[in-house]
Amino acid sequence: MPGVTHGVGRAPANIALVKYWGKRDEELNLPVTGSLSISLGRLGSAVELKPTGGPTDAVWLNSAPLPLNSAFAKRASAYLDLFRPTPGHWYEVQARNTVPTAAGFASSASGFAALARALDDLYGWGLSTRELSILARLGSGSAARSLEHGFVEWQAGSEPDGMDCFAERVAAEWPALRVGALVLCSDEKPIGSREGMKRSVETCGFYREWPGRVAEDLALLKRAIAEKDFAALGAVAEANALAMHALMAATRPPIVYALPETVAAMRAVWAAREEGLGLWFTMDAGPNVKLLFDAQDEAAVRARFPAVQVVAPFA
Ligand code: PMV
C-alpha cells in the first residue's frame, strides 16, 4: 500500500491445558488433535516490521541485533519468505518479548502471532482473527492459539490445506485463575518440539492412544471451564501433561525433559494437594513447571514455592 512503511502487532503467550503433540502435516503445522490453552494476559510479544533495502533481513530481539544464523532469526526469515512480494525483498523485524526470557514460557507462539499481525498491519490485509490464526500457525503450531486472550481452543480440522485448522476464543472469563512459573533450568532444551513430536508420531508405540485421550480431556476441560470447577480443570490439565510426557518417554530414542528438580516440584505439588491445597501443574517440552491455582491460594503457594512468578491471565 502506498505510504505504508511499517506494521506493528502484539500477541499474548499461551500455555496449553490440553496439549498439542504431533502433526498430520509437517509443512503446514496441521496437528493430529485439537488443543486448548490459556493466554497469559500482558505477557507476550510485540513486533514492528519494516521493509528495508537489504542485503538481508535484520532481526532484533529486545533491542539487540541477532546474528542471522541464530535460531530465532532463521525461523523469522523462513516465515517471512512466505510473504515477500518479490525475492530479495528484505525486512527489518524488531521483536520485543514481555515474557521474561527466563520465565520458561514459550515466546515462539506469541512471536509468530505478533509477526502475523504486523504483516497484516503492514500490508493492510484486514484479516479476521481466524485468518490470522491460520497465518500464525505456519510459523509455529501453538502460535495459532496466541491471537486471542482467555481460553483458546485450536481445532485440528481435517482439510488437507488447513483452512479449517484455526483457534478461537472459548467464551468464558475466570478472573481468579492463576498460573505460576517455576523456572528450574533455562538451558536450551535437548530436542525441540518440532523434531520431538515428529519422532513420537513415528516411533511411540502408543501414540495411537493419544487422539482419543485428547478428545476425552478436551470434553472434560470444556465442562470444567463452563462450570468454573477449578479442581476439575487442574486435574485434567495435570493428567494431560503427564500423558504427553509419557508419550515422549515412550518415543525412541526416548525424550525426557524432566530434571531431578522437575520431579521434586511435581512431588511438592502432590504433597501440597494431600494437605488440602488446590494446586495442580502442567509442563511443556522442557523441564520447567507451571502451577495452576486459584487467587485465594496465592499466599499459600508462594510460601511453598518462594521463587514462583505469578501470572493473572484475565487481569
Ligand atoms: O508450537 P510448537 O511447535 O512450539 O509446539 C508446542 C508443543 C507444546 O508446547 C509441548 C504443547 C502445546 O500445545 O503448546
CSV table of C-alpha atoms and ligand atoms in Angstrom, one decimal:
chain,number,residue,atom,x,y,z
A,1,MET,CA,0.0,0.0,0.0
A,2,PRO,CA,1.5,3.4,-0.9
A,3,GLY,CA,2.6,5.4,2.1
A,4,VAL,CA,2.6,2.5,4.5
A,5,THR,CA,6.1,2.0,5.8
A,6,HIS,CA,5.8,-0.3,8.8
A,7,GLY,CA,3.4,-2.6,10.5
A,8,VAL,CA,3.0,-3.5,14.2
A,9,GLY,CA,1.5,-6.4,16.1
A,10,ARG,CA,1.2,-7.7,19.6
A,11,ALA,CA,0.1,-11.1,20.9
A,12,PRO,CA,-0.1,-12.9,24.3
A,13,ALA,CA,1.9,-16.0,25.1
A,14,ASN,CA,-0.1,-19.1,25.9
A,15,ILE,CA,0.2,-22.3,27.8
A,16,ALA,CA,-1.8,-25.4,26.7
A,17,LEU,CA,-4.0,-27.1,29.3
A,18,VAL,CA,-4.8,-29.9,26.8
A,19,LYS,CA,-1.6,-30.3,24.7
A,20,TYR,CA,-0.7,-30.5,21.1
A,21,TRP,CA,1.9,-33.1,20.4
A,22,GLY,CA,2.0,-34.5,16.8
A,23,LYS,CA,1.4,-33.2,13.3
A,24,ARG,CA,-0.6,-34.6,10.4
A,25,ASP,CA,1.2,-32.2,8.0
A,26,GLU,CA,4.8,-31.0,8.8
A,27,GLU,CA,4.8,-28.1,6.4
A,28,LEU,CA,1.5,-26.5,7.3
A,29,ASN,CA,1.8,-27.4,11.0
A,30,LEU,CA,-1.5,-29.2,11.0
A,31,PRO,CA,-2.0,-31.0,14.3
A,32,VAL,CA,-3.2,-34.6,14.8
A,33,THR,CA,-5.5,-33.4,17.6
A,34,GLY,CA,-7.2,-30.2,18.9
A,35,SER,CA,-5.8,-28.4,22.0
A,36,LEU,CA,-6.9,-25.8,24.5
A,37,SER,CA,-4.8,-23.1,26.1
A,38,ILE,CA,-4.9,-20.1,28.4
A,39,SER,CA,-3.3,-16.9,27.2
A,40,LEU,CA,-1.0,-15.1,29.6
A,41,GLY,CA,-2.5,-11.6,29.5
A,42,ARG,CA,0.1,-9.0,29.1
A,43,LEU,CA,3.0,-11.5,28.8
A,44,GLY,CA,3.8,-11.9,25.2
A,45,SER,CA,5.4,-10.3,22.2
A,46,ALA,CA,5.3,-7.1,20.2
A,47,VAL,CA,6.7,-6.9,16.7
A,48,GLU,CA,7.5,-4.0,14.4
A,49,LEU,CA,8.1,-4.8,10.8
A,50,LYS,CA,9.6,-2.6,8.1
A,51,PRO,CA,10.7,-3.3,4.5
A,52,THR,CA,14.4,-2.4,4.1
A,53,GLY,CA,16.9,-2.2,1.3
A,54,GLY,CA,18.8,-5.4,2.4
A,55,PRO,CA,21.1,-7.1,1.6
A,56,THR,CA,19.4,-9.5,4.1
A,57,ASP,CA,16.7,-9.4,6.8
A,58,ALA,CA,17.7,-7.7,10.0
A,59,VAL,CA,16.2,-9.2,13.1
A,60,TRP,CA,16.3,-7.6,16.5
A,61,LEU,CA,15.2,-9.1,19.8
A,62,ASN,CA,14.7,-6.8,22.8
A,63,SER,CA,16.8,-4.0,21.2
A,64,ALA,CA,19.7,-6.2,20.3
A,65,PRO,CA,20.6,-7.3,16.8
A,66,LEU,CA,20.5,-11.1,16.3
A,67,PRO,CA,23.1,-12.9,14.2
A,68,LEU,CA,21.3,-14.1,11.1
A,69,ASN,CA,22.3,-17.7,11.9
A,70,SER,CA,20.6,-17.6,15.3
A,71,ALA,CA,17.7,-20.0,15.6
A,72,PHE,CA,15.1,-17.1,16.1
A,73,ALA,CA,16.4,-15.1,13.2
A,74,LYS,CA,16.5,-18.1,10.9
A,75,ARG,CA,12.9,-19.0,11.8
A,76,ALA,CA,11.7,-15.4,11.4
A,77,SER,CA,13.3,-15.1,7.9
A,78,ALA,CA,12.0,-18.5,6.8
A,79,TYR,CA,8.5,-17.4,7.8
A,80,LEU,CA,8.9,-14.1,6.0
A,81,ASP,CA,9.9,-16.0,2.9
A,82,LEU,CA,6.2,-17.0,2.6
A,83,PHE,CA,5.1,-13.3,2.3
A,84,ARG,CA,7.9,-11.5,0.3
A,85,PRO,CA,6.3,-9.7,-2.7
A,86,THR,CA,9.5,-10.3,-4.7
A,87,PRO,CA,12.6,-12.4,-3.9
A,88,GLY,CA,15.2,-10.2,-2.3
A,89,HIS,CA,12.5,-8.0,-0.6
A,90,TRP,CA,14.1,-7.7,2.9
A,91,TYR,CA,12.6,-6.8,6.2
A,92,GLU,CA,13.7,-5.3,9.5
A,93,VAL,CA,12.0,-7.1,12.4
A,94,GLN,CA,12.0,-5.5,15.8
A,95,ALA,CA,10.7,-8.1,18.3
A,96,ARG,CA,10.1,-7.4,21.9
A,97,ASN,CA,9.2,-10.1,24.4
A,98,THR,CA,7.4,-9.1,27.5
A,99,VAL,CA,7.7,-12.7,28.6
A,100,PRO,CA,10.7,-12.6,30.8
A,101,THR,CA,13.1,-14.8,28.7
A,102,ALA,CA,14.0,-16.7,31.8
A,103,ALA,CA,10.4,-17.4,32.9
A,104,GLY,CA,10.2,-20.6,30.9
A,105,PHE,CA,7.1,-19.6,28.9
A,106,ALA,CA,7.5,-20.2,25.2
A,107,SER,CA,7.8,-16.9,23.3
A,108,SER,CA,7.7,-18.5,19.8
A,109,ALA,CA,3.9,-18.7,19.9
A,110,SER,CA,3.4,-15.1,20.8
A,111,GLY,CA,6.3,-14.1,18.5
A,112,PHE,CA,4.8,-15.6,15.4
A,113,ALA,CA,1.3,-14.4,16.3
A,114,ALA,CA,2.6,-10.9,16.7
A,115,LEU,CA,4.5,-11.2,13.4
A,116,ALA,CA,1.3,-12.3,11.6
A,117,ARG,CA,-0.5,-9.3,13.0
A,118,ALA,CA,2.4,-7.0,11.9
A,119,LEU,CA,2.3,-8.3,8.3
A,120,ASP,CA,-1.5,-7.8,8.3
A,121,ASP,CA,-0.9,-4.2,9.5
A,122,LEU,CA,2.0,-3.5,7.0
A,123,TYR,CA,0.0,-4.7,4.0
A,124,GLY,CA,-3.4,-3.6,5.1
A,125,TRP,CA,-5.0,-7.0,4.5
A,126,GLY,CA,-7.6,-6.6,7.2
A,127,LEU,CA,-7.6,-10.3,8.1
A,128,SER,CA,-10.0,-11.8,10.6
A,129,THR,CA,-8.7,-13.3,13.8
A,130,ARG,CA,-9.4,-16.7,12.3
A,131,GLU,CA,-7.4,-16.0,9.2
A,132,LEU,CA,-4.5,-14.6,11.4
A,133,SER,CA,-4.6,-17.8,13.4
A,134,ILE,CA,-4.1,-19.7,10.2
A,135,LEU,CA,-1.2,-17.5,9.2
A,136,ALA,CA,0.5,-17.6,12.6
A,137,ARG,CA,0.2,-21.4,12.6
A,138,LEU,CA,2.5,-21.5,9.6
A,139,GLY,CA,5.3,-20.1,11.9
A,140,SER,CA,4.7,-22.4,14.9
A,141,GLY,CA,1.7,-24.6,15.6
A,142,SER,CA,1.0,-23.2,19.1
A,143,ALA,CA,1.1,-19.7,17.6
A,144,ALA,CA,-2.4,-20.4,16.2
A,145,ARG,CA,-3.6,-20.1,19.8
A,146,SER,CA,-1.9,-16.7,20.5
A,147,LEU,CA,-4.3,-14.4,18.6
A,148,GLU,CA,-6.8,-14.2,21.5
A,149,HIS,CA,-6.9,-13.7,25.2
A,150,GLY,CA,-8.5,-16.0,27.7
A,151,PHE,CA,-9.2,-19.7,27.0
A,152,VAL,CA,-8.5,-20.6,23.3
A,153,GLU,CA,-9.3,-23.8,21.5
A,154,TRP,CA,-7.4,-24.8,18.4
A,155,GLN,CA,-9.4,-27.0,16.1
A,156,ALA,CA,-7.4,-29.8,14.4
A,157,GLY,CA,-9.6,-29.6,11.2
A,158,SER,CA,-9.5,-32.2,8.5
A,159,GLU,CA,-8.9,-30.3,5.3
A,160,PRO,CA,-5.6,-31.0,3.6
A,161,ASP,CA,-5.0,-27.3,3.0
A,162,GLY,CA,-5.6,-26.5,6.7
A,163,MET,CA,-8.2,-23.8,6.0
A,164,ASP,CA,-10.4,-25.3,8.8
A,165,CYS,CA,-7.5,-25.5,11.2
A,166,PHE,CA,-7.5,-22.4,13.4
A,167,ALA,CA,-8.1,-21.4,17.0
A,168,GLU,CA,-10.9,-19.4,18.6
A,169,ARG,CA,-11.7,-18.0,21.9
A,170,VAL,CA,-13.8,-20.0,24.4
A,171,ALA,CA,-16.4,-17.7,25.8
A,172,ALA,CA,-15.6,-17.7,29.5
A,173,GLU,CA,-13.9,-15.4,32.0
A,174,TRP,CA,-12.1,-16.8,35.0
A,175,PRO,CA,-10.5,-13.8,36.9
A,176,ALA,CA,-9.3,-15.9,39.9
A,177,LEU,CA,-7.3,-18.3,37.8
A,178,ARG,CA,-3.5,-18.0,38.4
A,179,VAL,CA,-0.6,-19.5,36.5
A,180,GLY,CA,2.7,-19.7,38.3
A,181,ALA,CA,6.0,-20.3,36.5
A,182,LEU,CA,8.7,-22.3,38.3
A,183,VAL,CA,11.9,-21.8,36.4
A,184,LEU,CA,14.1,-24.8,37.2
A,185,CYS,CA,16.5,-24.6,34.3
A,186,SER,CA,16.9,-22.2,31.4
A,187,ASP,CA,19.4,-24.1,29.3
A,188,GLU,CA,18.5,-24.8,25.7
A,189,LYS,CA,16.4,-27.9,25.6
A,190,PRO,CA,18.0,-31.1,24.2
A,191,ILE,CA,15.4,-31.5,21.5
A,192,GLY,CA,12.9,-29.0,20.1
A,193,SER,CA,9.2,-29.7,19.9
A,194,ARG,CA,9.1,-29.9,16.0
A,195,GLU,CA,11.7,-32.8,16.0
A,196,GLY,CA,10.3,-34.3,19.2
A,197,MET,CA,6.7,-34.6,18.1
A,198,LYS,CA,7.7,-36.0,14.7
A,199,ARG,CA,9.7,-38.7,16.5
A,200,SER,CA,6.8,-39.5,18.8
A,201,VAL,CA,4.4,-39.9,15.9
A,202,GLU,CA,6.8,-42.1,14.1
A,203,THR,CA,8.1,-44.3,16.9
A,204,CYS,CA,5.9,-44.1,20.1
A,205,GLY,CA,4.1,-47.4,20.4
A,206,PHE,CA,1.0,-45.9,22.0
A,207,TYR,CA,0.8,-42.6,20.0
A,208,ARG,CA,-2.4,-44.2,18.6
A,209,GLU,CA,-4.0,-43.8,22.0
A,210,TRP,CA,-3.3,-40.1,22.1
A,211,PRO,CA,-6.1,-38.7,19.9
A,212,GLY,CA,-8.8,-40.5,21.9
A,213,ARG,CA,-7.2,-39.3,25.2
A,214,VAL,CA,-7.1,-35.7,23.9
A,215,ALA,CA,-10.8,-35.8,22.8
A,216,GLU,CA,-11.8,-37.0,26.3
A,217,ASP,CA,-9.6,-34.4,28.0
A,218,LEU,CA,-11.0,-31.6,25.8
A,219,ALA,CA,-14.5,-32.5,26.8
A,220,LEU,CA,-13.6,-32.6,30.5
A,221,LEU,CA,-11.7,-29.3,30.3
A,222,LYS,CA,-14.6,-27.5,28.5
A,223,ARG,CA,-17.0,-28.8,31.1
A,224,ALA,CA,-14.7,-27.6,33.9
A,225,ILE,CA,-14.4,-24.2,32.3
A,226,ALA,CA,-18.2,-23.9,31.8
A,227,GLU,CA,-18.9,-25.0,35.4
A,228,LYS,CA,-15.9,-23.0,36.9
A,229,ASP,CA,-14.8,-26.2,38.6
A,230,PHE,CA,-11.2,-25.5,39.5
A,231,ALA,CA,-10.4,-28.9,40.8
A,232,ALA,CA,-11.6,-30.5,37.6
A,233,LEU,CA,-9.6,-28.0,35.5
A,234,GLY,CA,-6.4,-28.7,37.4
A,235,ALA,CA,-6.9,-32.4,37.4
A,236,VAL,CA,-7.4,-32.7,33.6
A,237,ALA,CA,-4.6,-30.3,32.8
A,238,GLU,CA,-2.1,-32.1,35.0
A,239,ALA,CA,-3.1,-35.6,33.8
A,240,ASN,CA,-2.9,-34.5,30.2
A,241,ALA,CA,0.6,-33.0,30.6
A,242,LEU,CA,1.7,-36.2,32.3
A,243,ALA,CA,0.2,-38.3,29.5
A,244,MET,CA,2.1,-36.2,26.9
A,245,HIS,CA,5.4,-36.6,28.9
A,246,ALA,CA,4.7,-40.4,29.0
A,247,LEU,CA,4.4,-40.4,25.2
A,248,MET,CA,7.7,-38.6,25.0
A,249,ALA,CA,9.3,-41.1,27.3
A,250,ALA,CA,8.0,-44.0,25.2
A,251,THR,CA,9.4,-42.4,22.0
A,252,ARG,CA,12.5,-44.0,20.5
A,253,PRO,CA,15.1,-42.8,21.2
A,254,PRO,CA,13.3,-41.6,24.4
A,255,ILE,CA,12.7,-37.9,25.1
A,256,VAL,CA,12.8,-37.0,28.8
A,257,TYR,CA,12.6,-33.3,29.6
A,258,ALA,CA,12.2,-33.7,33.3
A,259,LEU,CA,15.2,-33.0,35.6
A,260,PRO,CA,15.5,-34.1,39.2
A,261,GLU,CA,14.3,-30.6,40.1
A,262,THR,CA,11.2,-31.1,37.9
A,263,VAL,CA,10.3,-34.4,39.7
A,264,ALA,CA,10.9,-32.7,43.1
A,265,ALA,CA,8.5,-29.9,42.1
A,266,MET,CA,5.9,-32.4,41.0
A,267,ARG,CA,6.1,-34.2,44.3
A,268,ALA,CA,5.9,-30.9,46.2
A,269,VAL,CA,2.6,-30.2,44.3
A,270,TRP,CA,1.2,-33.6,45.2
A,271,ALA,CA,2.2,-33.2,48.8
A,272,ALA,CA,0.5,-29.8,49.0
A,273,ARG,CA,-2.6,-31.3,47.5
A,274,GLU,CA,-2.6,-34.1,50.1
A,275,GLU,CA,-2.6,-31.4,52.7
A,276,GLY,CA,-5.7,-29.8,51.1
A,277,LEU,CA,-4.2,-27.0,48.9
A,278,GLY,CA,-5.9,-26.7,45.5
A,279,LEU,CA,-2.7,-26.8,43.4
A,280,TRP,CA,-2.0,-28.6,40.1
A,281,PHE,CA,0.7,-28.3,37.5
A,282,THR,CA,1.4,-28.5,33.7
A,283,MET,CA,4.6,-28.8,31.8
A,284,ASP,CA,5.6,-28.3,28.1
A,285,ALA,CA,8.5,-29.6,26.1
A,286,GLY,CA,11.0,-28.6,28.8
A,287,PRO,CA,12.0,-29.1,32.4
A,288,ASN,CA,10.1,-26.1,33.8
A,289,VAL,CA,6.8,-26.5,35.7
A,290,LYS,CA,3.8,-24.2,35.6
A,291,LEU,CA,1.5,-24.2,38.6
A,292,LEU,CA,-2.3,-23.8,38.3
A,293,PHE,CA,-4.2,-22.4,41.3
A,294,ASP,CA,-6.9,-20.0,42.5
A,295,ALA,CA,-6.1,-16.4,43.5
A,296,GLN,CA,-7.3,-17.2,47.1
A,297,ASP,CA,-4.4,-19.7,47.5
A,298,GLU,CA,-1.7,-17.4,46.2
A,299,ALA,CA,-0.1,-16.8,49.6
A,300,ALA,CA,0.0,-20.5,50.4
A,301,VAL,CA,1.5,-21.3,47.0
A,302,ARG,CA,4.2,-18.5,47.4
A,303,ALA,CA,5.0,-19.9,50.9
A,304,ARG,CA,5.8,-23.3,49.4
A,305,PHE,CA,7.4,-22.0,46.2
A,306,PRO,CA,9.1,-18.7,47.0
A,307,ALA,CA,10.6,-18.4,43.5
A,308,VAL,CA,7.3,-18.7,41.7
A,309,GLN,CA,6.4,-16.0,39.1
A,310,VAL,CA,2.7,-15.5,39.2
A,311,VAL,CA,0.6,-14.5,36.2
A,312,ALA,CA,-3.1,-13.5,36.3
A,313,PRO,CA,-4.3,-14.4,32.8
A,314,PHE,CA,-7.6,-12.4,33.0
A,315,ALA,CA,-6.1,-9.3,34.7
B,1,PMV,O1,4.1,-24.9,18.5
B,1,PMV,P1,5.3,-25.7,19.0
B,1,PMV,O2,6.0,-26.4,17.8
B,1,PMV,O3,6.3,-24.9,19.8
B,1,PMV,O4,4.8,-26.9,19.9
B,1,PMV,C1,4.3,-26.8,21.2
B,1,PMV,C2,4.2,-28.1,21.9
B,1,PMV,C3,3.8,-28.0,23.4
B,1,PMV,O5,4.2,-26.7,23.9
B,1,PMV,C4,4.6,-29.1,24.1
B,1,PMV,C5,2.3,-28.2,23.6
B,1,PMV,C6,1.4,-27.1,23.3
B,1,PMV,O6,0.2,-27.4,23.0
B,1,PMV,O7,1.8,-25.9,23.3
